[in-house]
Amino acid sequence: MSKPAARTPTLEDVARVAGVSRATVSRVINGIRNVDTEIQEAVRKAIQATGYTPNQAARSLVTRRAGTIVLVMAGAPGQGEEFATQVFADPFFGRVAGGVVSFLRNHGIHPVLMLAETDKARAEVVDFLKRGNADGALLVSTHPEDPLPRLLTDAGLAAVLFARPARPVPISYVDMAHQAGAALAADHLVARGCTRVATICGPLDVPAAQDRLSGFREAMARHGFPYIPIAEGNFTQESGEAAMSRLLSEHPDLDGVFAANDLMAHGALLVLQKNGRQVPEDVALVGFDNSGPALTSRPQLTTVVQPLEEMAAEMARILLEQIESPERPPRSMIFDPTLIIRQSA
């Protein structure tokens, strides 16, 4: 004879083990406040001991929450299917997603990933949230004129943005002190004795790229270097290669380069080596982000650290606070940079 199926633990089982009422267990599970912390801990231990799994559908009826959030990767118009490839190939997106997932899984939340590079896709994100399929959105956008932050706030939806919005929007965000980070790169190149320094900046319609360029220029000016040659890239390795080629052709005697992210720095390194320039003996090179290319490049890159995983976790934490207390005003969190010195400078 087959064994009878094991009985599924119930709220009553949890209440019996915890020594409290069924109603108290329900209040703890549904996150209702004003339950004594010792009682909460007793209920959590009882849940673990009994193996009870809350019914998410029933819980949602009580809390009116979906128990999940949306992680939105938003790109520029016209990127189409190429955007998905870019998202999954870019170490920046991967690190942000990893930081979000690591934080949320500790809270029993698993995010839904949505891409939003077209008007239709953006409308789908807003509709998904309005229908209650998720409690809020974490938005990472590469498009400075992205309308999605405004669409989310106008709809009264909980949302947090990675990086300062290009235009004023009443939305919470996390960012870092990009100008201070670029100044660290300038100070280091000057301390090494570099006197003919150039920079590969990011796309100048992106606030972070603007800040890194202005921070680098201002720091170099304080060191007595009023003119810094510039070549613009778009944060890809290929654009770093093209920018470095331009700088070498126009300024063949340069001895120091700051690239506004590690992918462009890696591209610059390849071009310098192809043209017979030793790094760092002939040209010192500093990147930004401390992403994968900084470690895989040979030599490894000296770079400004952007703590993406910590920033992503903070973004998720702010969103959970906003979901819990919708009346909270928007807030920002700015992280300080550090410089990691490796072989390239």
mmCIF file with all atom_site columns, C-alpha atoms in Angstrom, residues 80-220:
data_model
loop_
_atom_site.group_PDB
_atom_site.id
_atom_site.type_symbol
_atom_site.label_atom_id
_atom_site.label_alt_id
_atom_site.label_comp_id
_atom_site.label_asym_id
_atom_site.label_entity_id
_atom_site.label_seq_id
_atom_site.pdbx_PDB_ins_code
_atom_site.Cartn_x
_atom_site.Cartn_y
_atom_site.Cartn_z
_atom_site.occupancy
_atom_site.B_iso_or_equiv
_atom_site.pdbx_formal_charge
_atom_site.auth_seq_id
_atom_site.auth_comp_id
_atom_site.auth_asym_id
_atom_site.auth_atom_id
_atom_site.pdbx_PDB_model_num
ATOM 1   C CA . GLY A 1 80  ? 15.071 47.213 -30.906 1.00 0.00 ? 80  GLY A CA 1
ATOM 2   C CA . GLU A 1 81  ? 16.199 43.623 -30.496 1.00 0.00 ? 81  GLU A CA 1
ATOM 3   C CA . GLU A 1 82  ? 19.818 44.743 -30.192 1.00 0.00 ? 82  GLU A CA 1
ATOM 4   C CA . PHE A 1 83  ? 18.985 46.211 -26.785 1.00 0.00 ? 83  PHE A CA 1
ATOM 5   C CA . ALA A 1 84  ? 18.351 42.795 -25.230 1.00 0.00 ? 84  ALA A CA 1
ATOM 6   C CA . THR A 1 85  ? 21.754 41.607 -26.438 1.00 0.00 ? 85  THR A CA 1
ATOM 7   C CA . GLN A 1 86  ? 23.387 44.747 -25.033 1.00 0.00 ? 86  GLN A CA 1
ATOM 8   C CA . VAL A 1 87  ? 21.719 44.329 -21.642 1.00 0.00 ? 87  VAL A CA 1
ATOM 9   C CA . PHE A 1 88  ? 22.885 40.762 -21.117 1.00 0.00 ? 88  PHE A CA 1
ATOM 10  C CA . ALA A 1 89  ? 26.387 41.395 -22.487 1.00 0.00 ? 89  ALA A CA 1
ATOM 11  C CA . ASP A 1 90  ? 27.171 44.599 -20.560 1.00 0.00 ? 90  ASP A CA 1
ATOM 12  C CA . PRO A 1 91  ? 28.914 43.970 -17.213 1.00 0.00 ? 91  PRO A CA 1
ATOM 13  C CA . PHE A 1 92  ? 27.258 47.123 -15.836 1.00 0.00 ? 92  PHE A CA 1
ATOM 14  C CA . PHE A 1 93  ? 23.736 45.713 -16.213 1.00 0.00 ? 93  PHE A CA 1
ATOM 15  C CA . GLY A 1 94  ? 24.835 42.342 -14.888 1.00 0.00 ? 94  GLY A CA 1
ATOM 16  C CA . ARG A 1 95  ? 26.321 43.800 -11.723 1.00 0.00 ? 95  ARG A CA 1
ATOM 17  C CA . VAL A 1 96  ? 23.267 45.970 -11.047 1.00 0.00 ? 96  VAL A CA 1
ATOM 18  C CA . ALA A 1 97  ? 20.925 43.022 -11.559 1.00 0.00 ? 97  ALA A CA 1
ATOM 19  C CA . GLY A 1 98  ? 23.089 40.857 -9.303  1.00 0.00 ? 98  GLY A CA 1
ATOM 20  C CA . GLY A 1 99  ? 22.979 43.452 -6.532  1.00 0.00 ? 99  GLY A CA 1
ATOM 21  C CA . VAL A 1 100 ? 19.196 43.753 -6.782  1.00 0.00 ? 100 VAL A CA 1
ATOM 22  C CA . VAL A 1 101 ? 18.604 39.990 -6.778  1.00 0.00 ? 101 VAL A CA 1
ATOM 23  C CA . SER A 1 102 ? 20.979 39.365 -3.859  1.00 0.00 ? 102 SER A CA 1
ATOM 24  C CA . PHE A 1 103 ? 19.230 41.979 -1.733  1.00 0.00 ? 103 PHE A CA 1
ATOM 25  C CA . LEU A 1 104 ? 15.657 41.050 -2.592  1.00 0.00 ? 104 LEU A CA 1
ATOM 26  C CA . ARG A 1 105 ? 16.067 37.294 -2.190  1.00 0.00 ? 105 ARG A CA 1
ATOM 27  C CA . ASN A 1 106 ? 16.919 37.899 1.466   1.00 0.00 ? 106 ASN A CA 1
ATOM 28  C CA . HIS A 1 107 ? 13.478 39.488 1.736   1.00 0.00 ? 107 HIS A CA 1
ATOM 29  C CA . GLY A 1 108 ? 11.717 36.615 -0.029  1.00 0.00 ? 108 GLY A CA 1
ATOM 30  C CA . ILE A 1 109 ? 11.175 38.706 -3.156  1.00 0.00 ? 109 ILE A CA 1
ATOM 31  C CA . HIS A 1 110 ? 12.081 37.661 -6.686  1.00 0.00 ? 110 HIS A CA 1
ATOM 32  C CA . PRO A 1 111 ? 12.068 40.446 -9.289  1.00 0.00 ? 111 PRO A CA 1
ATOM 33  C CA . VAL A 1 112 ? 10.528 40.337 -12.740 1.00 0.00 ? 112 VAL A CA 1
ATOM 34  C CA . LEU A 1 113 ? 12.799 41.606 -15.533 1.00 0.00 ? 113 LEU A CA 1
ATOM 35  C CA . MET A 1 114 ? 11.274 43.853 -18.196 1.00 0.00 ? 114 MET A CA 1
ATOM 36  C CA . LEU A 1 115 ? 12.985 45.674 -21.074 1.00 0.00 ? 115 LEU A CA 1
ATOM 37  C CA . ALA A 1 116 ? 11.657 49.078 -22.105 1.00 0.00 ? 116 ALA A CA 1
ATOM 38  C CA . GLU A 1 117 ? 13.276 50.626 -25.168 1.00 0.00 ? 117 GLU A CA 1
ATOM 39  C CA . THR A 1 118 ? 10.105 51.549 -27.094 1.00 0.00 ? 118 THR A CA 1
ATOM 40  C CA . ASP A 1 119 ? 6.903  53.466 -26.335 1.00 0.00 ? 119 ASP A CA 1
ATOM 41  C CA . LYS A 1 120 ? 4.987  50.188 -26.460 1.00 0.00 ? 120 LYS A CA 1
ATOM 42  C CA . ALA A 1 121 ? 7.350  48.496 -24.008 1.00 0.00 ? 121 ALA A CA 1
ATOM 43  C CA . ARG A 1 122 ? 7.200  51.455 -21.625 1.00 0.00 ? 122 ARG A CA 1
ATOM 44  C CA . ALA A 1 123 ? 3.406  51.403 -21.724 1.00 0.00 ? 123 ALA A CA 1
ATOM 45  C CA . GLU A 1 124 ? 3.511  47.686 -20.904 1.00 0.00 ? 124 GLU A CA 1
ATOM 46  C CA . VAL A 1 125 ? 5.645  48.383 -17.818 1.00 0.00 ? 125 VAL A CA 1
ATOM 47  C CA . VAL A 1 126 ? 3.233  51.043 -16.554 1.00 0.00 ? 126 VAL A CA 1
ATOM 48  C CA . ASP A 1 127 ? 0.214  48.833 -17.252 1.00 0.00 ? 127 ASP A CA 1
ATOM 49  C CA . PHE A 1 128 ? 1.856  45.847 -15.536 1.00 0.00 ? 128 PHE A CA 1
ATOM 50  C CA . LEU A 1 129 ? 2.288  47.915 -12.384 1.00 0.00 ? 129 LEU A CA 1
ATOM 51  C CA . LYS A 1 130 ? -1.140 49.533 -12.552 1.00 0.00 ? 130 LYS A CA 1
ATOM 52  C CA . ARG A 1 131 ? -2.785 46.106 -12.724 1.00 0.00 ? 131 ARG A CA 1
ATOM 53  C CA . GLY A 1 132 ? -1.083 45.174 -9.460  1.00 0.00 ? 132 GLY A CA 1
ATOM 54  C CA . ASN A 1 133 ? 1.233  42.546 -10.911 1.00 0.00 ? 133 ASN A CA 1
ATOM 55  C CA . ALA A 1 134 ? 4.134  44.140 -9.040  1.00 0.00 ? 134 ALA A CA 1
ATOM 56  C CA . ASP A 1 135 ? 4.425  46.568 -6.145  1.00 0.00 ? 135 ASP A CA 1
ATOM 57  C CA . GLY A 1 136 ? 7.014  48.892 -7.650  1.00 0.00 ? 136 GLY A CA 1
ATOM 58  C CA . ALA A 1 137 ? 9.802  49.327 -10.180 1.00 0.00 ? 137 ALA A CA 1
ATOM 59  C CA . LEU A 1 138 ? 13.580 49.590 -10.106 1.00 0.00 ? 138 LEU A CA 1
ATOM 60  C CA . LEU A 1 139 ? 14.573 51.476 -13.238 1.00 0.00 ? 139 LEU A CA 1
ATOM 61  C CA . VAL A 1 140 ? 17.982 51.394 -14.921 1.00 0.00 ? 140 VAL A CA 1
ATOM 62  C CA . SER A 1 141 ? 18.021 53.583 -18.021 1.00 0.00 ? 141 SER A CA 1
ATOM 63  C CA . THR A 1 142 ? 20.708 54.363 -20.598 1.00 0.00 ? 142 THR A CA 1
ATOM 64  C CA . HIS A 1 143 ? 18.540 56.966 -22.327 1.00 0.00 ? 143 HIS A CA 1
ATOM 65  C CA . PRO A 1 144 ? 18.849 60.513 -20.881 1.00 0.00 ? 144 PRO A CA 1
ATOM 66  C CA . GLU A 1 145 ? 15.512 61.565 -22.376 1.00 0.00 ? 145 GLU A CA 1
ATOM 67  C CA . ASP A 1 146 ? 13.752 58.408 -21.212 1.00 0.00 ? 146 ASP A CA 1
ATOM 68  C CA . PRO A 1 147 ? 10.112 59.333 -20.442 1.00 0.00 ? 147 PRO A CA 1
ATOM 69  C CA . LEU A 1 148 ? 9.562  56.300 -18.207 1.00 0.00 ? 148 LEU A CA 1
ATOM 70  C CA . PRO A 1 149 ? 10.551 57.956 -14.879 1.00 0.00 ? 149 PRO A CA 1
ATOM 71  C CA . ARG A 1 150 ? 7.955  60.665 -15.482 1.00 0.00 ? 150 ARG A CA 1
ATOM 72  C CA . LEU A 1 151 ? 5.361  58.112 -16.628 1.00 0.00 ? 151 LEU A CA 1
ATOM 73  C CA . LEU A 1 152 ? 5.825  56.146 -13.423 1.00 0.00 ? 152 LEU A CA 1
ATOM 74  C CA . THR A 1 153 ? 5.643  59.142 -11.091 1.00 0.00 ? 153 THR A CA 1
ATOM 75  C CA . ASP A 1 154 ? 2.673  60.670 -12.918 1.00 0.00 ? 154 ASP A CA 1
ATOM 76  C CA . ALA A 1 155 ? 0.827  57.373 -12.432 1.00 0.00 ? 155 ALA A CA 1
ATOM 77  C CA . GLY A 1 156 ? 1.574  57.436 -8.700  1.00 0.00 ? 156 GLY A CA 1
ATOM 78  C CA . LEU A 1 157 ? 3.599  54.217 -8.886  1.00 0.00 ? 157 LEU A CA 1
ATOM 79  C CA . ALA A 1 158 ? 6.432  53.325 -6.516  1.00 0.00 ? 158 ALA A CA 1
ATOM 80  C CA . ALA A 1 159 ? 9.737  53.561 -8.393  1.00 0.00 ? 159 ALA A CA 1
ATOM 81  C CA . VAL A 1 160 ? 13.445 54.160 -7.807  1.00 0.00 ? 160 VAL A CA 1
ATOM 82  C CA . LEU A 1 161 ? 15.933 55.164 -10.502 1.00 0.00 ? 161 LEU A CA 1
ATOM 83  C CA . PHE A 1 162 ? 19.571 54.163 -10.873 1.00 0.00 ? 162 PHE A CA 1
ATOM 84  C CA . ALA A 1 163 ? 21.484 57.436 -11.493 1.00 0.00 ? 163 ALA A CA 1
ATOM 85  C CA . ARG A 1 164 ? 20.308 61.012 -11.383 1.00 0.00 ? 164 ARG A CA 1
ATOM 86  C CA . PRO A 1 165 ? 17.608 61.783 -13.957 1.00 0.00 ? 165 PRO A CA 1
ATOM 87  C CA . ALA A 1 166 ? 18.656 64.068 -16.794 1.00 0.00 ? 166 ALA A CA 1
ATOM 88  C CA . ARG A 1 167 ? 15.608 66.266 -16.167 1.00 0.00 ? 167 ARG A CA 1
ATOM 89  C CA . PRO A 1 168 ? 13.966 67.080 -12.816 1.00 0.00 ? 168 PRO A CA 1
ATOM 90  C CA . VAL A 1 169 ? 11.528 64.301 -11.876 1.00 0.00 ? 169 VAL A CA 1
ATOM 91  C CA . PRO A 1 170 ? 10.120 63.668 -8.372  1.00 0.00 ? 170 PRO A CA 1
ATOM 92  C CA . ILE A 1 171 ? 11.624 60.180 -8.151  1.00 0.00 ? 171 ILE A CA 1
ATOM 93  C CA . SER A 1 172 ? 14.025 58.584 -5.674  1.00 0.00 ? 172 SER A CA 1
ATOM 94  C CA . TYR A 1 173 ? 17.419 57.599 -7.047  1.00 0.00 ? 173 TYR A CA 1
ATOM 95  C CA . VAL A 1 174 ? 20.872 56.312 -6.168  1.00 0.00 ? 174 VAL A CA 1
ATOM 96  C CA . ASP A 1 175 ? 24.035 57.617 -7.768  1.00 0.00 ? 175 ASP A CA 1
ATOM 97  C CA . MET A 1 176 ? 27.679 58.217 -7.036  1.00 0.00 ? 176 MET A CA 1
ATOM 98  C CA . ALA A 1 177 ? 29.886 61.289 -6.860  1.00 0.00 ? 177 ALA A CA 1
ATOM 99  C CA . HIS A 1 178 ? 31.132 61.013 -10.445 1.00 0.00 ? 178 HIS A CA 1
ATOM 100 C CA . GLN A 1 179 ? 33.029 64.309 -10.398 1.00 0.00 ? 179 GLN A CA 1
ATOM 101 C CA . ALA A 1 180 ? 34.948 63.246 -7.304  1.00 0.00 ? 180 ALA A CA 1
ATOM 102 C CA . GLY A 1 181 ? 35.759 59.909 -8.930  1.00 0.00 ? 181 GLY A CA 1
ATOM 103 C CA . ALA A 1 182 ? 37.134 61.546 -12.065 1.00 0.00 ? 182 ALA A CA 1
ATOM 104 C CA . ALA A 1 183 ? 39.174 63.893 -9.876  1.00 0.00 ? 183 ALA A CA 1
ATOM 105 C CA . LEU A 1 184 ? 40.799 60.842 -8.259  1.00 0.00 ? 184 LEU A CA 1
ATOM 106 C CA . ALA A 1 185 ? 41.882 59.707 -11.732 1.00 0.00 ? 185 ALA A CA 1
ATOM 107 C CA . ALA A 1 186 ? 43.313 63.136 -12.542 1.00 0.00 ? 186 ALA A CA 1
ATOM 108 C CA . ASP A 1 187 ? 45.188 63.349 -9.248  1.00 0.00 ? 187 ASP A CA 1
ATOM 109 C CA . HIS A 1 188 ? 46.718 59.921 -9.801  1.00 0.00 ? 188 HIS A CA 1
ATOM 110 C CA . LEU A 1 189 ? 47.883 60.630 -13.359 1.00 0.00 ? 189 LEU A CA 1
ATOM 111 C CA . VAL A 1 190 ? 49.490 63.903 -12.273 1.00 0.00 ? 190 VAL A CA 1
ATOM 112 C CA . ALA A 1 191 ? 51.136 62.201 -9.285  1.00 0.00 ? 191 ALA A CA 1
ATOM 113 C CA . ARG A 1 192 ? 52.687 59.705 -11.732 1.00 0.00 ? 192 ARG A CA 1
ATOM 114 C CA . GLY A 1 193 ? 54.268 62.611 -13.600 1.00 0.00 ? 193 GLY A CA 1
ATOM 115 C CA . CYS A 1 194 ? 51.925 62.668 -16.623 1.00 0.00 ? 194 CYS A CA 1
ATOM 116 C CA . THR A 1 195 ? 51.927 66.092 -18.324 1.00 0.00 ? 195 THR A CA 1
ATOM 117 C CA . ARG A 1 196 ? 50.255 65.386 -21.692 1.00 0.00 ? 196 ARG A CA 1
ATOM 118 C CA . VAL A 1 197 ? 46.938 63.935 -20.620 1.00 0.00 ? 197 VAL A CA 1
ATOM 119 C CA . ALA A 1 198 ? 43.771 63.228 -22.645 1.00 0.00 ? 198 ALA A CA 1
ATOM 120 C CA . THR A 1 199 ? 40.393 61.767 -21.806 1.00 0.00 ? 199 THR A CA 1
ATOM 121 C CA . ILE A 1 200 ? 37.852 59.500 -23.480 1.00 0.00 ? 200 ILE A CA 1
ATOM 122 C CA . CYS A 1 201 ? 34.496 60.680 -22.203 1.00 0.00 ? 201 CYS A CA 1
ATOM 123 C CA . GLY A 1 202 ? 31.113 59.005 -22.365 1.00 0.00 ? 202 GLY A CA 1
ATOM 124 C CA . PRO A 1 203 ? 28.128 60.288 -24.384 1.00 0.00 ? 203 PRO A CA 1
ATOM 125 C CA . LEU A 1 204 ? 27.703 63.915 -23.377 1.00 0.00 ? 204 LEU A CA 1
ATOM 126 C CA . ASP A 1 205 ? 23.916 63.761 -23.156 1.00 0.00 ? 205 ASP A CA 1
ATOM 127 C CA . VAL A 1 206 ? 24.267 61.399 -20.157 1.00 0.00 ? 206 VAL A CA 1
ATOM 128 C CA . PRO A 1 207 ? 24.570 63.134 -16.753 1.00 0.00 ? 207 PRO A CA 1
ATOM 129 C CA . ALA A 1 208 ? 27.169 60.661 -15.435 1.00 0.00 ? 208 ALA A CA 1
ATOM 130 C CA . ALA A 1 209 ? 29.382 61.255 -18.491 1.00 0.00 ? 209 ALA A CA 1
ATOM 131 C CA . GLN A 1 210 ? 29.031 65.001 -18.110 1.00 0.00 ? 210 GLN A CA 1
ATOM 132 C CA . ASP A 1 211 ? 30.003 64.802 -14.441 1.00 0.00 ? 211 ASP A CA 1
ATOM 133 C CA . ARG A 1 212 ? 33.025 62.589 -15.082 1.00 0.00 ? 212 ARG A CA 1
ATOM 134 C CA . LEU A 1 213 ? 34.284 64.913 -17.793 1.00 0.00 ? 213 LEU A CA 1
ATOM 135 C CA . SER A 1 214 ? 33.789 68.094 -15.773 1.00 0.00 ? 214 SER A CA 1
ATOM 136 C CA . GLY A 1 215 ? 35.312 66.520 -12.676 1.00 0.00 ? 215 GLY A CA 1
ATOM 137 C CA . PHE A 1 216 ? 38.389 65.411 -14.606 1.00 0.00 ? 216 PHE A CA 1
ATOM 138 C CA . ARG A 1 217 ? 38.824 68.773 -16.344 1.00 0.00 ? 217 ARG A CA 1
ATOM 139 C CA . GLU A 1 218 ? 38.450 70.752 -13.146 1.00 0.00 ? 218 GLU A CA 1
ATOM 140 C CA . ALA A 1 219 ? 40.920 68.573 -11.262 1.00 0.00 ? 219 ALA A CA 1
ATOM 141 C CA . MET A 1 220 ? 43.473 68.828 -14.080 1.00 0.00 ? 220 MET A CA 1
#
